Amino acid sequence: MRKAGLLLGGCARTWKAVRMASSGATRQNPLANKVALVTASTEGIGLAIARRLAQDGAHVVVSSRKQQNVDRAVAALQGEGLSVTGTVCHVGKAEDRERLVATAVKLHGGVDILVSNAAVNPFFGNLMDVTEEVWDKILDINVKATAMMTKAVVPEMEKRGGGSVVIVGSIAAFSPFPYLGPYNVSKTALLGLSKNLALELASKNIRVNCLAPGLIKTNFSKVLWEDKAREDSIKERMNIRRLGQPEDCAGIVSFLCSEDASYITGETVVVGGGAPSRL
């Protein structure tokens, strides 16, 4: 009986250790000394992701189209004791993408993580009213620039023996938002881009996954929730009856960039409060 008790006690301790390791309770700084680039990261989802990656040990380079936004975000995050620097980057411009990568290499010696978060949506209305110029702008920034940004970091990730790319898509890729047709289409395209990049980059030990946020309460999504009746209608379709906050996305991205997700690539994680998305 004593042996059986010792055996059961040992099993219990082992199982507790496994559970704690799985939950991250025994590990701190899972991204220690990793170097992360996060585009469009001076507010909203991008800023929350940048903060979480830095809290988990990464050296983070934030970016935005405007210098004052970069300065404000860097000051705020450095004020929290985090390893964060920043530079201006319009992802639609090749020279800006190259400067973003060069900044990370100069400051930290390489790149391990890319979070591609930049997106635009200059249109709200019926799909048949979309102009060619609007289509060009949305597809250029939301899709092409993401592919080009990934292309720019791959050589640096190869030098480090691998890396992780997280593309920020949207639940709109599965269940379109009303009156945002071109934006919805661009986010659906990102699902395919993630799958194709994951397939091609696996041999380089670079994982590519996609985050699909639901309706997150940010300035970018304000057109969808600033009307109280529309917000209430959206909440009714969610299992979790609230709109998301940027921080709801941040931990998932950190996980996907960590060794805990080393066997995950080509996947899309929906963070949508239980809103309908897919089977």
Coordinates of N, CA, C and O in Angstrom, one line a residue, residues 44-201:
G44 N -4.0 50.4 -31.1 CA -4.9 49.2 -31.3 C -4.3 47.9 -31.2 O -3.5 47.6 -30.2
I45 N -4.7 46.9 -32.0 CA -4.2 45.6 -32.0 C -2.7 45.5 -32.1 O -2.0 44.8 -31.3
G46 N -2.1 46.3 -33.0 CA -0.7 46.2 -33.2 C 0.1 46.7 -31.9 O 1.1 46.0 -31.6
L47 N -0.3 47.7 -31.3 CA 0.3 48.2 -30.1 C 0.2 47.1 -28.9 O 1.2 46.9 -28.2
A48 N -1.0 46.5 -28.8 CA -1.1 45.5 -27.8 C -0.2 44.3 -28.0 O 0.4 43.7 -27.1
I49 N -0.1 43.9 -29.3 CA 0.8 42.8 -29.6 C 2.3 43.2 -29.3 O 3.0 42.4 -28.8
A50 N 2.7 44.4 -29.7 CA 4.1 44.8 -29.5 C 4.4 44.8 -28.0 O 5.4 44.3 -27.5
R51 N 3.4 45.3 -27.2 CA 3.6 45.3 -25.7 C 3.8 43.9 -25.2 O 4.7 43.6 -24.4
R52 N 2.9 43.0 -25.6 CA 2.9 41.6 -25.1 C 4.2 40.9 -25.5 O 4.8 40.2 -24.7
L53 N 4.7 41.1 -26.7 CA 5.9 40.4 -27.2 C 7.1 40.9 -26.3 O 7.9 40.1 -25.9
A54 N 7.1 42.2 -26.1 CA 8.2 42.8 -25.3 C 8.1 42.3 -23.8 O 9.1 42.0 -23.2
Q55 N 6.9 42.2 -23.3 CA 6.7 41.7 -21.9 C 7.2 40.3 -21.8 O 7.6 39.8 -20.8
D56 N 7.1 39.5 -22.9 CA 7.5 38.1 -22.9 C 9.0 38.0 -23.3 O 9.4 36.8 -23.6
G57 N 9.7 39.1 -23.4 CA 11.1 39.0 -23.5 C 11.7 39.4 -24.8 O 13.0 39.5 -24.9
A58 N 10.9 39.7 -25.8 CA 11.4 40.1 -27.1 C 11.9 41.5 -27.2 O 11.4 42.4 -26.4
H59 N 12.9 41.8 -28.1 CA 13.3 43.1 -28.4 C 12.3 43.5 -29.6 O 12.4 42.8 -30.7
V60 N 11.5 44.5 -29.5 CA 10.5 44.8 -30.4 C 10.8 46.1 -31.1 O 11.1 47.1 -30.5
V61 N 10.6 46.1 -32.5 CA 10.7 47.3 -33.3 C 9.3 47.6 -33.8 O 8.7 46.8 -34.6
V62 N 8.7 48.7 -33.3 CA 7.4 49.1 -33.7 C 7.5 50.0 -34.9 O 8.6 50.6 -35.2
S63 N 6.4 50.2 -35.6 CA 6.4 51.1 -36.8 C 5.1 51.6 -37.1 O 4.0 51.1 -36.7
S64 N 5.1 52.7 -37.8 CA 3.8 53.4 -38.3 C 4.2 54.3 -39.4 O 5.4 54.6 -39.6
R65 N 3.2 54.9 -40.1 CA 3.5 55.8 -41.2 C 3.9 57.2 -40.7 O 4.5 57.9 -41.4
K66 N 3.6 57.5 -39.4 CA 3.9 58.8 -38.9 C 4.9 58.8 -37.7 O 4.7 58.0 -36.8
Q67 N 5.9 59.7 -37.8 CA 6.9 59.7 -36.8 C 6.4 60.0 -35.4 O 6.8 59.4 -34.4
Q68 N 5.4 60.9 -35.3 CA 4.9 61.3 -34.0 C 4.2 60.1 -33.3 O 4.3 59.9 -32.1
N69 N 3.6 59.2 -34.1 CA 2.9 58.1 -33.6 C 4.0 57.1 -33.1 O 3.8 56.4 -32.0
V70 N 5.0 56.9 -33.8 CA 6.1 56.0 -33.4 C 6.7 56.5 -32.1 O 7.0 55.8 -31.2
D71 N 7.0 57.8 -32.1 CA 7.7 58.4 -30.9 C 6.8 58.2 -29.7 O 7.3 57.9 -28.6
R72 N 5.5 58.4 -29.8 CA 4.6 58.2 -28.7 C 4.5 56.8 -28.2 O 4.6 56.6 -27.0
A73 N 4.4 55.8 -29.1 CA 4.4 54.4 -28.7 C 5.7 54.0 -28.1 O 5.6 53.3 -27.0
V74 N 6.8 54.4 -28.6 CA 8.1 54.0 -28.1 C 8.2 54.5 -26.7 O 8.7 53.8 -25.7
A75 N 7.9 55.8 -26.5 CA 8.0 56.4 -25.2 C 7.1 55.7 -24.1 O 7.6 55.4 -23.0
A76 N 5.9 55.4 -24.5 CA 5.0 54.7 -23.6 C 5.5 53.3 -23.2 O 5.5 52.9 -22.0
L77 N 6.0 52.5 -24.2 CA 6.4 51.2 -23.9 C 7.8 51.2 -23.2 O 8.0 50.3 -22.3
Q78 N 8.7 52.1 -23.6 CA 9.9 52.1 -22.8 C 9.7 52.6 -21.4 O 10.4 52.2 -20.5
G79 N 8.7 53.4 -21.2 CA 8.3 53.9 -19.9 C 7.8 52.7 -19.0 O 7.8 52.8 -17.8
E80 N 7.4 51.6 -19.6 CA 7.0 50.4 -18.9 C 8.2 49.5 -18.7 O 8.0 48.3 -18.2
G81 N 9.4 49.9 -19.1 CA 10.6 49.1 -18.9 C 10.8 48.1 -19.9 O 11.5 47.1 -19.7
L82 N 10.2 48.2 -21.1 CA 10.2 47.2 -22.2 C 11.3 47.6 -23.2 O 11.6 48.8 -23.4
S83 N 11.8 46.6 -23.8 CA 12.9 46.8 -24.9 C 12.2 47.0 -26.2 O 11.9 46.1 -27.0
V84 N 11.9 48.3 -26.5 CA 11.2 48.7 -27.7 C 11.8 49.9 -28.3 O 12.2 50.8 -27.6
T85 N 12.0 49.8 -29.6 CA 12.5 50.9 -30.4 C 11.5 51.0 -31.6 O 10.5 50.2 -31.7
G86 N 11.7 52.0 -32.5 CA 10.7 52.2 -33.6 C 11.3 53.0 -34.7 O 12.3 53.7 -34.6
T87 N 10.6 52.9 -35.8 CA 10.9 53.6 -37.0 C 9.7 53.8 -37.9 O 8.7 53.0 -37.8
V88 N 9.7 54.8 -38.7 CA 8.6 55.0 -39.6 C 8.6 54.0 -40.7 O 9.7 53.6 -41.2
C89 N 7.5 53.4 -41.0 CA 7.4 52.4 -42.1 C 6.0 52.5 -42.7 O 5.0 52.1 -42.1
H90 N 6.0 52.9 -44.0 CA 4.8 52.8 -44.8 C 5.0 51.5 -45.6 O 5.8 51.4 -46.5
V91 N 4.2 50.4 -45.2 CA 4.5 49.1 -45.8 C 4.3 49.0 -47.3 O 4.8 48.1 -47.9
G92 N 3.7 50.0 -47.9 CA 3.5 50.0 -49.3 C 4.7 50.5 -50.1 O 4.8 50.4 -51.3
K93 N 5.7 50.9 -49.3 CA 6.9 51.5 -49.9 C 8.1 50.5 -49.7 O 8.4 50.3 -48.5
A94 N 8.8 50.1 -50.7 CA 9.9 49.1 -50.6 C 11.0 49.7 -49.7 O 11.6 49.0 -48.9
E95 N 11.3 51.0 -49.9 CA 12.4 51.5 -49.1 C 12.1 51.6 -47.6 O 13.0 51.4 -46.8
D96 N 10.8 51.8 -47.3 CA 10.4 51.8 -45.9 C 10.5 50.3 -45.3 O 10.9 50.2 -44.1
R97 N 10.1 49.4 -46.1 CA 10.2 48.0 -45.6 C 11.6 47.6 -45.3 O 12.0 47.0 -44.3
E98 N 12.5 48.0 -46.3 CA 13.9 47.7 -46.1 C 14.5 48.4 -44.9 O 15.3 47.8 -44.2
R99 N 14.1 49.6 -44.7 CA 14.6 50.3 -43.5 C 14.2 49.7 -42.2 O 14.9 49.6 -41.2
L100 N 12.9 49.2 -42.2 CA 12.4 48.5 -41.0 C 13.3 47.3 -40.6 O 13.7 47.1 -39.5
V101 N 13.6 46.5 -41.6 CA 14.4 45.3 -41.4 C 15.8 45.7 -41.0 O 16.4 45.1 -40.1
A102 N 16.4 46.7 -41.7 CA 17.7 47.2 -41.4 C 17.9 47.7 -40.0 O 18.9 47.5 -39.4
T103 N 16.8 48.4 -39.5 CA 16.8 48.9 -38.2 C 16.9 47.8 -37.2 O 17.7 47.8 -36.2
A104 N 16.2 46.7 -37.4 CA 16.2 45.6 -36.4 C 17.6 44.9 -36.5 O 18.2 44.5 -35.4
V105 N 18.2 44.7 -37.7 CA 19.5 44.1 -37.8 C 20.6 45.0 -37.1 O 21.4 44.5 -36.4
K106 N 20.5 46.3 -37.4 CA 21.5 47.2 -36.8 C 21.4 47.2 -35.3 O 22.5 47.2 -34.6
L107 N 20.2 47.2 -34.7 CA 20.1 47.4 -33.3 C 20.2 46.0 -32.5 O 20.8 46.0 -31.4
H108 N 19.8 44.9 -33.2 CA 19.7 43.7 -32.4 C 20.3 42.5 -33.1 O 20.2 41.4 -32.6
G109 N 20.8 42.7 -34.3 CA 21.6 41.6 -35.0 C 20.8 40.7 -35.9 O 21.4 39.8 -36.5
G110 N 19.5 40.9 -36.0 CA 18.7 40.0 -36.9 C 17.2 40.2 -36.6 O 16.8 41.1 -36.0
V111 N 16.5 39.2 -37.2 CA 15.0 39.2 -37.1 C 14.6 37.8 -36.8 O 14.9 36.9 -37.6
D112 N 13.7 37.6 -35.8 CA 13.2 36.3 -35.5 C 11.7 36.2 -35.8 O 11.1 35.1 -36.0
I113 N 11.0 37.3 -35.6 CA 9.5 37.4 -35.6 C 9.1 38.5 -36.5 O 9.6 39.7 -36.4
L114 N 8.1 38.3 -37.3 CA 7.4 39.4 -38.0 C 5.9 39.2 -37.7 O 5.3 38.1 -37.9
V115 N 5.3 40.3 -37.3 CA 3.8 40.4 -37.2 C 3.4 41.4 -38.2 O 3.6 42.6 -38.0
S116 N 2.7 41.0 -39.2 CA 2.2 41.8 -40.3 C 0.8 42.3 -40.0 O -0.2 41.5 -40.2
N117 N 0.7 43.5 -39.5 CA -0.6 44.0 -39.0 C -1.2 45.1 -39.8 O -2.4 45.5 -39.7
A118 N -0.4 45.7 -40.7 CA -0.8 46.9 -41.4 C -2.0 46.6 -42.3 O -2.0 45.6 -43.0
A119 N -3.0 47.5 -42.3 CA -4.1 47.3 -43.2 C -4.8 48.6 -43.4 O -4.7 49.5 -42.5
V120 N -5.5 48.8 -44.5 CA -6.3 50.0 -44.7 C -7.8 49.6 -45.1 O -8.0 48.5 -45.6
N121 N -8.7 50.5 -44.9 CA -10.0 50.3 -45.4 C -10.7 51.7 -45.7 O -11.3 52.3 -44.8
P122 N -10.4 52.2 -46.9 CA -10.9 53.5 -47.2 C -12.4 53.6 -47.7 O -12.8 54.6 -48.3
F123 N -13.1 52.5 -47.6 CA -14.4 52.4 -48.3 C -15.4 51.7 -47.3 O -15.2 50.8 -46.6
F124 N -16.7 52.3 -47.4 CA -17.8 51.7 -46.6 C -19.0 51.9 -47.5 O -19.4 53.0 -47.8
G125 N -19.5 50.8 -48.0 CA -20.7 50.9 -48.9 C -20.9 49.6 -49.7 O -20.4 48.6 -49.4
N126 N -21.6 49.7 -50.8 CA -22.0 48.6 -51.6 C -20.8 48.2 -52.5 O -20.1 49.1 -53.1
L127 N -20.6 46.9 -52.7 CA -19.5 46.4 -53.5 C -19.5 46.9 -54.9 O -18.4 47.2 -55.5
M128 N -20.6 47.1 -55.5 CA -20.7 47.6 -56.9 C -20.3 49.1 -57.0 O -20.2 49.5 -58.2
D129 N -20.2 49.7 -55.9 CA -19.8 51.2 -56.0 C -18.3 51.4 -55.8 O -17.8 52.5 -55.8
V130 N -17.5 50.3 -55.6 CA -16.1 50.4 -55.3 C -15.4 50.8 -56.6 O -15.6 50.2 -57.7
T131 N -14.5 51.8 -56.5 CA -13.7 52.2 -57.7 C -12.5 51.4 -57.8 O -12.0 50.7 -56.9
E132 N -11.9 51.4 -59.0 CA -10.6 50.7 -59.3 C -9.5 51.2 -58.3 O -8.7 50.4 -57.9
E133 N -9.5 52.5 -58.1 CA -8.5 53.0 -57.2 C -8.6 52.5 -55.8 O -7.6 52.2 -55.1
V134 N -9.8 52.3 -55.3 CA -10.0 51.7 -54.0 C -9.5 50.3 -53.9 O -8.8 49.8 -53.0
W135 N -9.9 49.5 -55.0 CA -9.4 48.1 -55.0 C -7.9 48.1 -55.0 O -7.3 47.3 -54.3
D136 N -7.3 48.9 -55.8 CA -5.8 48.9 -55.9 C -5.2 49.2 -54.5 O -4.2 48.5 -54.1
K137 N -5.7 50.2 -53.8 CA -5.1 50.6 -52.5 C -5.3 49.5 -51.5 O -4.3 49.2 -50.8
I138 N -6.5 48.9 -51.4 CA -6.7 47.9 -50.4 C -5.9 46.6 -50.7 O -5.2 46.1 -49.8
L139 N -5.8 46.2 -51.9 CA -5.1 45.0 -52.2 C -3.6 45.2 -52.1 O -2.8 44.3 -51.7
D140 N -3.1 46.4 -52.5 CA -1.7 46.8 -52.4 C -1.2 46.7 -51.0 O -0.1 46.2 -50.7
I141 N -1.9 47.4 -50.1 CA -1.5 47.4 -48.7 C -1.8 46.2 -47.9 O -0.9 45.7 -47.2
N142 N -3.0 45.7 -48.0 CA -3.4 44.6 -47.2 C -2.9 43.2 -47.6 O -2.7 42.4 -46.8
V143 N -2.6 43.1 -48.9 CA -2.2 41.8 -49.4 C -0.7 41.8 -49.9 O 0.2 41.1 -49.4
K144 N -0.5 42.6 -51.0 CA 0.8 42.6 -51.6 C 1.9 43.0 -50.6 O 3.0 42.4 -50.6
A145 N 1.6 44.1 -49.8 CA 2.7 44.6 -48.9 C 3.0 43.5 -47.8 O 4.1 43.4 -47.4
T146 N 2.0 42.7 -47.4 CA 2.3 41.7 -46.5 C 3.2 40.6 -47.1 O 4.2 40.2 -46.4
A147 N 3.0 40.3 -48.3 CA 3.9 39.3 -49.0 C 5.3 39.9 -49.2 O 6.3 39.2 -48.9
M148 N 5.4 41.2 -49.5 CA 6.7 41.8 -49.7 C 7.4 42.0 -48.4 O 8.6 41.8 -48.3
M149 N 6.7 42.3 -47.3 CA 7.3 42.4 -46.0 C 7.9 41.1 -45.5 O 9.0 41.0 -45.0
T150 N 7.1 40.0 -45.8 CA 7.6 38.7 -45.4 C 8.8 38.3 -46.2 O 9.8 37.8 -45.7
K151 N 8.8 38.6 -47.5 CA 10.0 38.4 -48.4 C 11.2 39.1 -47.8 O 12.3 38.6 -47.9
A152 N 11.0 40.3 -47.3 CA 12.1 41.1 -46.8 C 12.8 40.5 -45.6 O 14.0 40.7 -45.4
V153 N 12.0 39.8 -44.7 CA 12.6 39.3 -43.5 C 13.1 37.9 -43.6 O 13.9 37.5 -42.8
V154 N 12.7 37.2 -44.6 CA 13.1 35.8 -44.7 C 14.6 35.6 -44.7 O 15.1 34.7 -44.0
P155 N 15.4 36.4 -45.5 CA 16.8 36.2 -45.5 C 17.4 36.3 -44.1 O 18.4 35.6 -43.7
E156 N 16.9 37.3 -43.3 CA 17.4 37.5 -41.9 C 17.0 36.4 -41.0 O 17.8 36.0 -40.1
M157 N 15.8 35.9 -41.2 CA 15.4 34.7 -40.4 C 16.2 33.5 -40.7 O 16.6 32.7 -39.8
E158 N 16.5 33.3 -41.9 CA 17.4 32.1 -42.3 C 18.7 32.2 -41.6 O 19.2 31.1 -41.2
K159 N 19.3 33.4 -41.5 CA 20.6 33.5 -40.8 C 20.5 33.1 -39.3 O 21.5 32.7 -38.7
R160 N 19.3 33.2 -38.8 CA 19.1 32.9 -37.3 C 18.6 31.4 -37.2 O 18.4 31.0 -36.1
G161 N 18.5 30.7 -38.3 CA 18.1 29.3 -38.2 C 16.6 29.1 -38.3 O 16.1 28.0 -38.1
G162 N 15.8 30.2 -38.5 CA 14.4 30.0 -38.6 C 13.7 31.2 -38.0 O 14.3 32.2 -37.6
G163 N 12.3 31.2 -38.0 CA 11.6 32.3 -37.4 C 10.1 32.0 -37.5 O 9.6 30.9 -37.8
S164 N 9.3 33.1 -37.1 CA 7.9 33.0 -37.1 C 7.3 34.2 -37.7 O 7.7 35.3 -37.3
V165 N 6.3 34.0 -38.5 CA 5.5 35.1 -39.1 C 4.1 34.9 -38.7 O 3.5 33.8 -38.8
V166 N 3.5 36.0 -38.2 CA 2.0 36.0 -37.9 C 1.4 37.1 -38.8 O 1.8 38.3 -38.6
I167 N 0.5 36.7 -39.6 CA -0.3 37.7 -40.4 C -1.6 37.9 -39.8 O -2.3 37.0 -39.4
V168 N -1.9 39.2 -39.6 CA -3.2 39.6 -38.9 C -4.2 39.7 -40.0 O -4.2 40.6 -40.8
G169 N -5.1 38.7 -40.0 CA -6.2 38.8 -41.0 C -7.5 39.3 -40.3 O -7.4 40.3 -39.6
S170 N -8.6 38.6 -40.4 CA -9.9 39.0 -39.8 C -10.9 37.9 -39.9 O -10.9 37.1 -40.9
I171 N -11.8 37.9 -39.0 CA -13.0 37.0 -39.1 C -13.8 37.3 -40.3 O -14.5 36.4 -40.8
A172 N -13.6 38.5 -40.9 CA -14.3 38.9 -42.1 C -13.9 38.0 -43.3 O -14.6 38.0 -44.3
A173 N -12.8 37.3 -43.1 CA -12.4 36.4 -44.2 C -13.4 35.2 -44.3 O -13.5 34.6 -45.4
F174 N -14.0 34.9 -43.2 CA -14.9 33.8 -43.2 C -16.4 34.2 -43.2 O -17.2 33.6 -43.9
S175 N -16.7 35.3 -42.5 CA -18.0 35.8 -42.4 C -18.0 37.3 -42.7 O -17.7 38.1 -41.8
P176 N -18.2 37.8 -43.9 CA -18.0 39.2 -44.3 C -18.8 40.2 -43.5 O -19.9 40.0 -43.1
F177 N -18.1 41.3 -43.2 CA -18.7 42.4 -42.5 C -19.6 43.2 -43.6 O -19.1 43.3 -44.7
P178 N -20.8 43.6 -43.3 CA -21.6 44.4 -44.2 C -20.9 45.6 -44.7 O -20.3 46.3 -43.9
Y179 N -21.0 45.9 -46.0 CA -20.5 47.2 -46.6 C -19.0 47.3 -46.5 O -18.5 48.4 -46.7
L180 N -18.3 46.3 -46.3 CA -16.8 46.3 -46.3 C -16.2 45.3 -47.3 O -15.2 44.6 -47.0
G181 N -16.9 45.2 -48.4 CA -16.5 44.1 -49.4 C -15.1 44.0 -49.8 O -14.5 43.0 -49.6
P182 N -14.4 45.1 -50.2 CA -13.0 45.0 -50.6 C -12.1 44.6 -49.4 O -11.2 43.8 -49.6
Y183 N -12.4 45.1 -48.3 CA -11.6 44.7 -47.1 C -11.8 43.3 -46.8 O -10.8 42.5 -46.5
N184 N -13.1 42.8 -46.8 CA -13.3 41.4 -46.6 C -12.6 40.5 -47.6 O -12.0 39.5 -47.2
V185 N -12.6 40.9 -48.8 CA -11.9 40.1 -49.9 C -10.4 40.0 -49.6 O -9.7 39.0 -49.7
S186 N -9.8 41.2 -49.2 CA -8.4 41.2 -48.9 C -8.0 40.3 -47.7 O -7.0 39.7 -47.8
K187 N -8.9 40.2 -46.8 CA -8.6 39.4 -45.6 C -8.7 37.9 -46.0 O -8.0 37.0 -45.4
T188 N -9.7 37.6 -46.9 CA -9.7 36.2 -47.3 C -8.5 35.8 -48.1 O -8.0 34.7 -48.0
A189 N -7.9 36.8 -48.9 CA -6.7 36.5 -49.6 C -5.5 36.2 -48.6 O -4.7 35.4 -49.0
L190 N -5.6 36.8 -47.5 CA -4.5 36.6 -46.5 C -4.5 35.2 -46.0 O -3.4 34.7 -45.6
L191 N -5.7 34.6 -45.9 CA -5.7 33.2 -45.5 C -4.9 32.3 -46.5 O -4.1 31.4 -46.1
G192 N -5.1 32.6 -47.8 CA -4.4 31.8 -48.8 C -2.9 32.1 -48.8 O -2.1 31.2 -49.0
L193 N -2.6 33.4 -48.6 CA -1.2 33.8 -48.5 C -0.5 33.1 -47.4 O 0.6 32.5 -47.5
S194 N -1.2 33.0 -46.2 CA -0.6 32.3 -45.1 C -0.3 30.8 -45.4 O 0.8 30.3 -45.0
K195 N -1.3 30.2 -46.0 CA -1.1 28.8 -46.3 C 0.0 28.5 -47.3 O 0.9 27.6 -47.1
N196 N 0.1 29.4 -48.3 CA 1.2 29.2 -49.3 C 2.6 29.5 -48.7 O 3.5 28.8 -49.0
L197 N 2.7 30.6 -47.9 CA 3.9 30.9 -47.3 C 4.4 29.8 -46.4 O 5.6 29.4 -46.3
A198 N 3.4 29.3 -45.6 CA 3.8 28.2 -44.7 C 4.3 27.0 -45.4 O 5.3 26.4 -45.0
L199 N 3.7 26.7 -46.5 CA 4.2 25.5 -47.3 C 5.6 25.8 -47.9 O 6.5 24.9 -47.8
E200 N 5.9 27.0 -48.4 CA 7.1 27.2 -49.1 C 8.3 27.5 -48.1 O 9.4 27.2 -48.4
L201 N 7.9 28.0 -46.9 CA 9.0 28.4 -45.9 C 9.3 27.4 -44.9 O 10.2 27.5 -44.1

